[in-house]
Amino acid sequence: MRKETYLIRSQTERSKHKEHSVPLYMTSSYTFDDADHMAALFNDEEEGYIYSRYSNPNITEFVDKVARLEGTETGWATGSGMAAIFSTFGAFLSSGDEILSSRSVFGSTHKLFTEIFPKWGIKTNYVAFDDIDNWEQAVTPSTKILYLETPTNPGVDIIDLEKAGKIAKTHNLLFVVDNCFATPINQRPAEFGADLIIHSATKYFDGQGRTMGGIILGSEEHIKTIQGFARHTGPALSPFNAWTLSKSLETLPIRIERHNLNALEIAEKLEKHPKVNWVKYPFLPSHPQFEIAKKQMDGGGGLVTFEIKGGLQEGKRFLNSLKMLSLTANLGDSRSIATHPASTTHSKLTEADREKVGISAGLIRISVGLEHVDDIWEDMEQALG
Ligand SMILES: *Cc1c(COP(=O)(O)O)cnc(C)c1O
């Protein structure tokens, strides 16, 4: 089956009720035939379900579908994107190890690197997203993981996955990519040598702003290491959320196709607007890394950033003037969302620190949704006015 079909038709078993849609297995544990069966399952001699902190048929379905999309052998699902990120580092790192990471990472990932991991003697060396030719200089004998997100948040800057993959290979680093913004419909980091790919399923996989979840994709061998950590530390995905997410994945390719189209059109319109200083969208020829984006992505994704003229004041006024677009801390939703990092998510940083990660006072991030593109633009245009 092609991937679009697999996402819809991969169900192989049906219960005696012959249900058309996969049922929800809302059970915390599974029964054993006898003592020997129980022993075989606990000792990994036989496949089967034991307890929902380990796995569940709804979780298996979710993992199989995403692994198929990312082109990896398997995966491990978690209760949120942060649980996936934490489990990955927790499983592979020990005290004294170092992470080499692009500076432009999700806010909570940055907190892990700067406040939580140092307590356990794990250090992170940050490198700039646009300085990849010099990243090797930051590799030390203790570096174990090369970590990055592309496109980055909120700048939608692009990092060359092929170059990063080569650095990881040369120095024998585990190459880990947070692929949340692009989704595997637009970008498959495994094709560029990524060992582990992480997603917040809360975003595009759910796509409707309802369900939290996370997932890590990789080889059987790497996922076994994560499983060994996650089984006993408890970042499990709930069966209900796995069930919802598996159903959402049926429409992921067609949703992303439309997110790509709507976002490109909004980006093109913004580029011509007199109140806008600049627009960044991976598939706009004016994007500084347009050539790299074209090489490694099949679509530009749903996120557009632009700088409004007039800085902080005008950024706030734009948000306050929107009538339809939501002001909310999410992305990847069917509803379009606007955020102004300088006055909200990043307001506690000094202006100088914001500049370091490319967040100017007038920067607005739009998660372009699935409403009619003319309605999205009309709302943005009146708010710009
Ligand atoms: C949202 C997000 C996360 C964290 O995911 P949660 O599901 O909110 O825990 C990690 N990385 C990126 C890029 C995100 O956008």
Coordinates of C-alpha atoms and ligand atoms in Angstrom, one line a residue:
M1 CA 0.0 0.0 0.0
R2 CA 1.1 3.6 -0.6
K3 CA 1.4 5.6 2.6
E4 CA -1.8 7.5 2.1
T5 CA -3.7 4.2 1.9
Y6 CA -1.7 2.6 4.7
L7 CA -2.8 5.4 7.1
I8 CA -6.4 4.5 6.3
R9 CA -6.4 0.7 5.6
S10 CA -3.6 -0.7 7.8
Q11 CA -6.1 -2.4 10.3
T12 CA -5.4 -6.1 10.1
E13 CA -7.6 -7.6 12.8
R14 CA -11.2 -7.2 13.6
S15 CA -13.1 -8.4 16.7
K16 CA -16.1 -10.7 16.4
H17 CA -18.2 -7.6 16.0
K18 CA -16.5 -6.9 12.6
E19 CA -16.2 -3.2 13.4
H20 CA -15.3 -1.0 10.5
S21 CA -13.3 1.6 12.5
V22 CA -10.6 0.4 14.9
P23 CA -12.1 0.2 18.4
L24 CA -10.6 1.8 21.5
Y25 CA -8.8 -0.6 23.9
M26 CA -9.5 1.3 27.1
T27 CA -7.9 -1.3 29.4
S28 CA -4.9 -0.8 31.7
S29 CA -3.9 -4.5 31.6
Y30 CA -4.2 -7.7 29.6
T31 CA -4.9 -11.3 30.7
F32 CA -2.6 -14.2 30.4
D33 CA -3.6 -17.8 29.4
D34 CA -1.6 -19.3 32.2
A35 CA 1.5 -18.9 34.3
D36 CA 3.8 -19.9 31.4
H37 CA 2.2 -17.5 29.0
M38 CA 2.7 -14.7 31.6
A39 CA 6.3 -15.7 32.0
A40 CA 6.9 -15.7 28.3
L41 CA 5.5 -12.2 27.8
F42 CA 7.4 -10.8 30.7
N43 CA 10.7 -12.3 29.4
D44 CA 10.1 -11.0 25.8
E45 CA 9.9 -14.6 24.5
E46 CA 6.5 -14.1 23.1
E47 CA 4.7 -11.0 21.7
G48 CA 1.7 -9.7 23.4
Y49 CA 0.3 -7.0 25.6
I50 CA 0.9 -6.9 29.3
Y51 CA 0.1 -3.5 30.7
S52 CA -0.8 -0.1 29.1
R53 CA 2.2 1.7 30.5
Y54 CA 4.2 -0.6 28.1
S55 CA 1.9 -0.7 25.1
N56 CA -1.6 -1.2 23.8
P57 CA -3.1 -2.1 20.4
N58 CA -4.1 1.6 19.8
I59 CA -0.5 2.6 20.5
T60 CA 0.8 0.0 18.2
E61 CA -1.4 1.2 15.4
F62 CA -0.2 4.8 16.0
V63 CA 3.4 3.9 16.1
D64 CA 3.2 1.7 13.0
K65 CA 1.6 4.5 11.0
V66 CA 4.1 7.1 11.9
A67 CA 7.1 4.7 11.4
R68 CA 5.7 4.0 7.9
L69 CA 5.6 7.8 7.2
E70 CA 9.1 8.5 8.6
G71 CA 10.6 5.4 6.9
T72 CA 12.0 4.0 10.2
E73 CA 11.7 0.4 11.5
T74 CA 9.7 1.3 14.6
G75 CA 8.9 3.9 17.3
W76 CA 7.8 4.5 20.8
A77 CA 4.8 6.7 21.7
T78 CA 4.7 9.0 24.7
G79 CA 2.1 11.2 26.5
S80 CA 3.5 14.5 25.0
G81 CA 6.2 15.8 22.7
M82 CA 8.3 16.8 25.8
A83 CA 7.9 13.3 27.2
A84 CA 9.4 12.0 23.9
I85 CA 12.3 14.5 24.0
F86 CA 13.0 13.8 27.7
S87 CA 12.8 10.0 27.2
T88 CA 15.3 10.2 24.3
F89 CA 18.0 12.0 26.3
G90 CA 17.2 10.0 29.5
A91 CA 17.6 6.8 27.6
F92 CA 20.9 7.6 25.9
L93 CA 22.8 10.0 28.2
S94 CA 24.8 9.6 31.4
S95 CA 26.4 12.1 33.7
G96 CA 29.4 13.7 31.9
D97 CA 27.9 13.3 28.5
E98 CA 27.3 16.4 26.2
I99 CA 24.7 17.4 23.7
L100 CA 25.5 19.5 20.7
S101 CA 22.4 21.4 19.7
S102 CA 21.2 24.1 17.4
R103 CA 20.4 27.1 19.6
S104 CA 16.9 27.5 18.0
V105 CA 15.0 24.9 19.9
F106 CA 11.5 24.6 21.4
G107 CA 11.2 26.6 24.7
S108 CA 10.8 23.6 27.0
T109 CA 13.7 21.8 25.3
H110 CA 15.8 24.8 26.0
K111 CA 14.8 24.6 29.7
L112 CA 15.9 20.9 29.8
F113 CA 19.3 21.8 28.3
T114 CA 19.9 24.9 30.5
E115 CA 18.2 24.1 33.8
I116 CA 17.4 20.4 34.2
F117 CA 20.2 18.4 32.6
P118 CA 23.0 20.4 34.2
K119 CA 21.7 19.1 37.6
W120 CA 22.7 15.6 36.4
G121 CA 26.0 16.6 34.9
I122 CA 24.8 16.7 31.3
K123 CA 26.0 19.7 29.4
T124 CA 24.7 21.3 26.2
N125 CA 26.8 23.2 23.7
Y126 CA 24.7 25.5 21.5
V127 CA 25.6 26.3 18.0
A128 CA 23.9 28.8 15.6
F129 CA 21.5 27.3 13.0
D130 CA 23.3 29.2 10.2
D131 CA 26.8 28.3 11.2
I132 CA 26.7 24.6 10.4
D133 CA 30.1 24.7 8.6
N134 CA 31.6 25.4 12.0
W135 CA 29.6 23.0 14.1
E136 CA 32.3 20.4 14.1
Q137 CA 34.5 22.7 16.2
A138 CA 32.0 22.4 19.1
V139 CA 32.2 18.6 19.1
T140 CA 34.2 17.3 22.2
P141 CA 35.2 13.8 23.2
S142 CA 32.1 13.8 25.5
T143 CA 29.6 14.8 22.8
K144 CA 27.0 12.0 22.3
I145 CA 24.0 13.5 20.6
L146 CA 23.6 16.0 17.8
Y147 CA 20.2 17.7 18.2
L148 CA 18.2 20.0 16.0
E149 CA 14.8 21.3 14.8
T150 CA 14.2 22.4 11.2
P151 CA 12.2 24.5 10.4
T152 CA 13.0 26.3 13.6
N153 CA 10.6 27.9 16.0
P154 CA 9.5 30.7 15.7
G155 CA 11.9 31.8 13.0
V156 CA 11.2 29.1 10.4
D157 CA 14.9 29.0 9.6
I158 CA 16.2 26.0 7.8
I159 CA 19.1 23.8 8.8
D160 CA 20.9 21.6 6.2
L161 CA 20.0 18.0 7.3
E162 CA 22.5 16.5 4.9
K163 CA 25.4 18.4 6.4
A164 CA 24.2 17.7 9.9
G165 CA 24.0 14.0 9.1
K166 CA 27.5 14.0 7.8
I167 CA 28.8 15.7 11.0
A168 CA 27.0 13.1 13.2
K169 CA 28.4 10.2 11.1
T170 CA 32.0 11.5 11.2
H171 CA 31.9 11.9 14.9
N172 CA 29.8 8.9 15.7
L173 CA 27.1 11.0 17.3
L174 CA 23.4 10.0 17.7
F175 CA 21.6 12.3 15.3
V176 CA 18.2 13.4 16.7
V177 CA 15.8 15.6 14.8
D178 CA 12.6 17.2 16.2
N179 CA 10.5 17.0 13.0
C180 CA 7.3 18.5 14.4
F181 CA 7.1 21.6 12.2
A182 CA 7.6 19.8 8.9
T183 CA 5.8 16.5 9.6
P184 CA 6.9 13.4 7.6
I185 CA 4.7 14.5 4.8
N186 CA 7.0 17.4 4.1
Q187 CA 10.4 16.1 5.4
R188 CA 11.8 12.7 6.4
P189 CA 15.1 13.2 8.4
A190 CA 15.9 9.5 8.3
E191 CA 16.7 10.0 4.6
F192 CA 19.6 12.3 5.7
G193 CA 20.9 10.0 8.4
A194 CA 18.9 10.9 11.4
D195 CA 18.9 8.1 13.9
L196 CA 15.9 9.3 15.9
I197 CA 13.1 11.5 14.9
I198 CA 10.8 13.1 17.5
H199 CA 7.3 14.6 17.2
S200 CA 4.9 16.4 19.3
A201 CA 1.8 14.6 18.1
T202 CA -0.2 17.4 19.8
K203 CA 0.4 19.6 16.7
Y204 CA -0.2 18.4 13.1
F205 CA -0.7 14.7 13.9
D206 CA -3.8 15.5 15.9
G207 CA -4.4 18.6 13.8
Q208 CA -7.6 19.7 15.6
G209 CA -6.3 21.0 18.8
R210 CA -7.7 18.2 21.0
T211 CA -5.1 15.6 21.9
M212 CA -1.7 15.6 23.5
G213 CA 0.9 13.0 22.5
G214 CA 4.5 12.4 21.4
I215 CA 6.5 9.8 19.5
I216 CA 10.1 8.8 18.8
L217 CA 11.0 7.0 15.6
G218 CA 14.1 5.0 14.8
S219 CA 15.7 1.6 14.4
E220 CA 14.6 -1.5 16.5
E221 CA 17.9 -1.2 18.3
H222 CA 17.6 2.4 19.3
I223 CA 13.9 2.2 20.2
K224 CA 14.7 -0.8 22.4
T225 CA 17.0 1.5 24.4
I226 CA 14.2 4.1 24.7
Q227 CA 11.7 1.4 25.6
G228 CA 14.0 0.2 28.4
F229 CA 13.9 3.7 29.9
A230 CA 10.3 4.7 29.2
R231 CA 8.6 1.4 30.4
H232 CA 9.9 2.1 33.9
T233 CA 9.7 5.9 34.1
G234 CA 6.1 6.2 32.9
P235 CA 5.8 8.8 30.1
A236 CA 3.1 6.6 28.5
L237 CA 0.6 7.7 25.9
S238 CA -3.0 7.0 27.0
P239 CA -4.9 4.5 24.9
F240 CA -7.6 7.1 24.3
N241 CA -5.1 9.6 22.9
A242 CA -3.5 6.9 20.7
W243 CA -6.9 6.0 19.3
T244 CA -7.7 9.7 18.5
L245 CA -4.3 10.3 17.0
S246 CA -4.4 7.1 14.8
K247 CA -7.7 8.3 13.4
S248 CA -6.3 11.8 12.8
L249 CA -3.4 10.3 10.8
E250 CA -5.9 9.1 8.2
T251 CA -6.2 12.7 7.0
L252 CA -2.6 13.9 7.7
P253 CA -1.4 13.9 4.0
I254 CA -4.4 15.7 2.7
R255 CA -4.4 18.2 5.6
I256 CA -0.7 19.0 5.1
E257 CA -1.2 19.4 1.4
R258 CA -3.7 22.2 2.2
H259 CA -1.7 23.7 5.0
N260 CA 1.2 24.0 2.5
L261 CA -1.0 25.7 -0.1
N262 CA -2.7 28.1 2.3
A263 CA 0.6 29.1 4.0
L264 CA 2.4 29.7 0.7
E265 CA -0.5 32.0 -0.4
I266 CA -0.6 33.9 2.9
A267 CA 3.2 34.3 2.7
E268 CA 3.1 35.6 -0.8
K269 CA 0.4 38.1 0.1
L270 CA 2.2 39.3 3.2
E271 CA 5.4 39.9 1.1
K272 CA 3.5 42.5 -0.9
H273 CA 1.9 44.3 2.1
P274 CA 3.2 47.7 2.9
K275 CA 3.0 47.2 6.7
V276 CA 5.3 44.2 6.5
N277 CA 9.1 44.5 6.8
W278 CA 9.9 40.9 5.8
V279 CA 8.3 37.5 5.5
K280 CA 9.9 34.1 6.1
Y281 CA 8.4 30.9 4.6
P282 CA 10.6 28.0 3.5
F283 CA 9.1 27.8 0.0
L284 CA 9.3 31.6 -0.7
P285 CA 12.3 32.2 -3.0
S286 CA 13.2 35.2 -0.7
H287 CA 13.8 32.8 2.2
P288 CA 17.6 32.8 3.1
Q289 CA 17.7 29.0 3.0
F290 CA 15.2 28.5 0.1
E291 CA 17.6 26.2 -1.8
I292 CA 18.2 24.0 1.2
A293 CA 14.4 23.9 1.9
K294 CA 13.7 22.8 -1.7
K295 CA 16.3 20.1 -1.4
Q296 CA 15.1 18.5 1.8
M297 CA 11.4 19.4 2.0
D298 CA 8.4 18.4 -0.2
G299 CA 6.3 21.3 1.0
G300 CA 6.9 24.5 3.0
G301 CA 4.6 23.6 5.9
G302 CA 2.0 25.6 7.6
L303 CA 4.0 28.2 9.6
V304 CA 4.8 31.6 8.3
T305 CA 6.6 34.4 10.2
F306 CA 6.8 38.0 9.4
E307 CA 7.9 41.3 10.9
I308 CA 5.3 44.0 11.3
K309 CA 6.5 47.6 11.0
G310 CA 6.4 49.4 14.3
G311 CA 7.8 46.7 16.7
L312 CA 6.3 45.7 20.0
Q313 CA 3.4 48.2 19.9
E314 CA 2.2 47.3 16.4
G315 CA 2.7 43.6 17.0
K316 CA 0.3 43.8 20.0
R317 CA -2.1 45.9 18.0
F318 CA -2.2 43.4 15.2
L319 CA -3.0 40.6 17.6
N320 CA -5.7 42.6 19.3
S321 CA -7.3 43.5 15.9
L322 CA -7.7 40.0 14.7
K323 CA -11.3 38.8 14.6
M324 CA -11.1 35.2 13.4
L325 CA -7.5 34.0 13.9
S326 CA -7.1 32.4 17.4
L327 CA -4.6 33.7 20.0
T328 CA -3.5 30.5 21.5
A329 CA -0.3 28.6 22.4
N330 CA -0.6 25.9 19.8
L331 CA 0.2 25.2 16.2
G332 CA -0.7 22.7 13.5
D333 CA -4.5 23.1 14.2
S334 CA -7.2 23.3 11.6
R335 CA -7.9 26.8 12.9
S336 CA -5.4 29.5 12.0
I337 CA -3.4 30.9 15.0
A338 CA -1.4 34.0 15.5
T339 CA 1.3 34.5 18.1
H340 CA 3.5 37.5 19.0
P341 CA 6.5 35.9 20.8
A342 CA 8.1 39.3 22.0
S343 CA 5.0 40.2 24.1
T344 CA 4.0 36.6 25.1
T345 CA 6.1 33.4 25.0
H346 CA 9.5 35.2 25.0
S347 CA 8.5 38.4 26.9
K348 CA 10.8 37.4 29.9
L349 CA 13.9 37.5 27.7
T350 CA 15.8 40.7 27.3
E351 CA 15.6 42.3 23.9
A352 CA 19.2 41.3 23.3
D353 CA 18.5 37.6 24.2
R354 CA 15.5 37.6 21.9
E355 CA 17.6 39.0 19.0
K356 CA 20.1 36.1 19.6
V357 CA 17.4 33.6 18.7
G358 CA 16.0 35.8 15.9
I359 CA 12.9 37.1 17.7
S360 CA 12.5 40.8 16.8
A361 CA 10.0 43.0 18.6
G362 CA 7.6 43.0 15.6
L363 CA 7.9 39.2 14.8
I364 CA 4.5 37.5 14.3
R365 CA 4.1 33.8 13.8
I366 CA 1.1 32.5 12.0
S367 CA 0.1 28.8 12.0
V368 CA -1.9 28.9 8.8
G369 CA -5.0 26.6 9.2
L370 CA -7.5 25.0 7.0
E371 CA -10.1 27.7 6.7
H372 CA -10.7 29.2 3.3
V373 CA -7.5 31.0 2.5
D374 CA -9.5 34.2 1.5
D375 CA -11.1 34.3 5.0
I376 CA -7.6 33.9 6.7
W377 CA -6.2 36.7 4.5
E378 CA -9.2 39.0 5.0
D379 CA -8.8 38.8 8.7
M380 CA -5.0 39.4 8.6
E381 CA -5.4 42.2 6.1
Q382 CA -8.0 44.1 8.2
A383 CA -5.8 43.6 11.3
L384 CA -2.8 44.9 9.5
G385 CA -4.8 47.9 8.5
Ligands
LIG1 C1 5.0 21.7 20.9 C2 6.4 21.3 20.6 C3 7.1 20.4 21.4 C4 6.5 19.9 22.7 O1 5.4 19.1 22.5 P1 4.3 18.9 23.6 O2 3.3 17.9 23.0 O3 3.7 20.2 23.8 O4 4.9 18.4 24.8 C5 8.4 20.0 21.0 N1 8.9 20.5 19.9 C6 8.3 21.4 19.1 C7 9.0 21.9 17.9 C8 7.0 21.8 19.4 O5 6.4 22.6 18.6

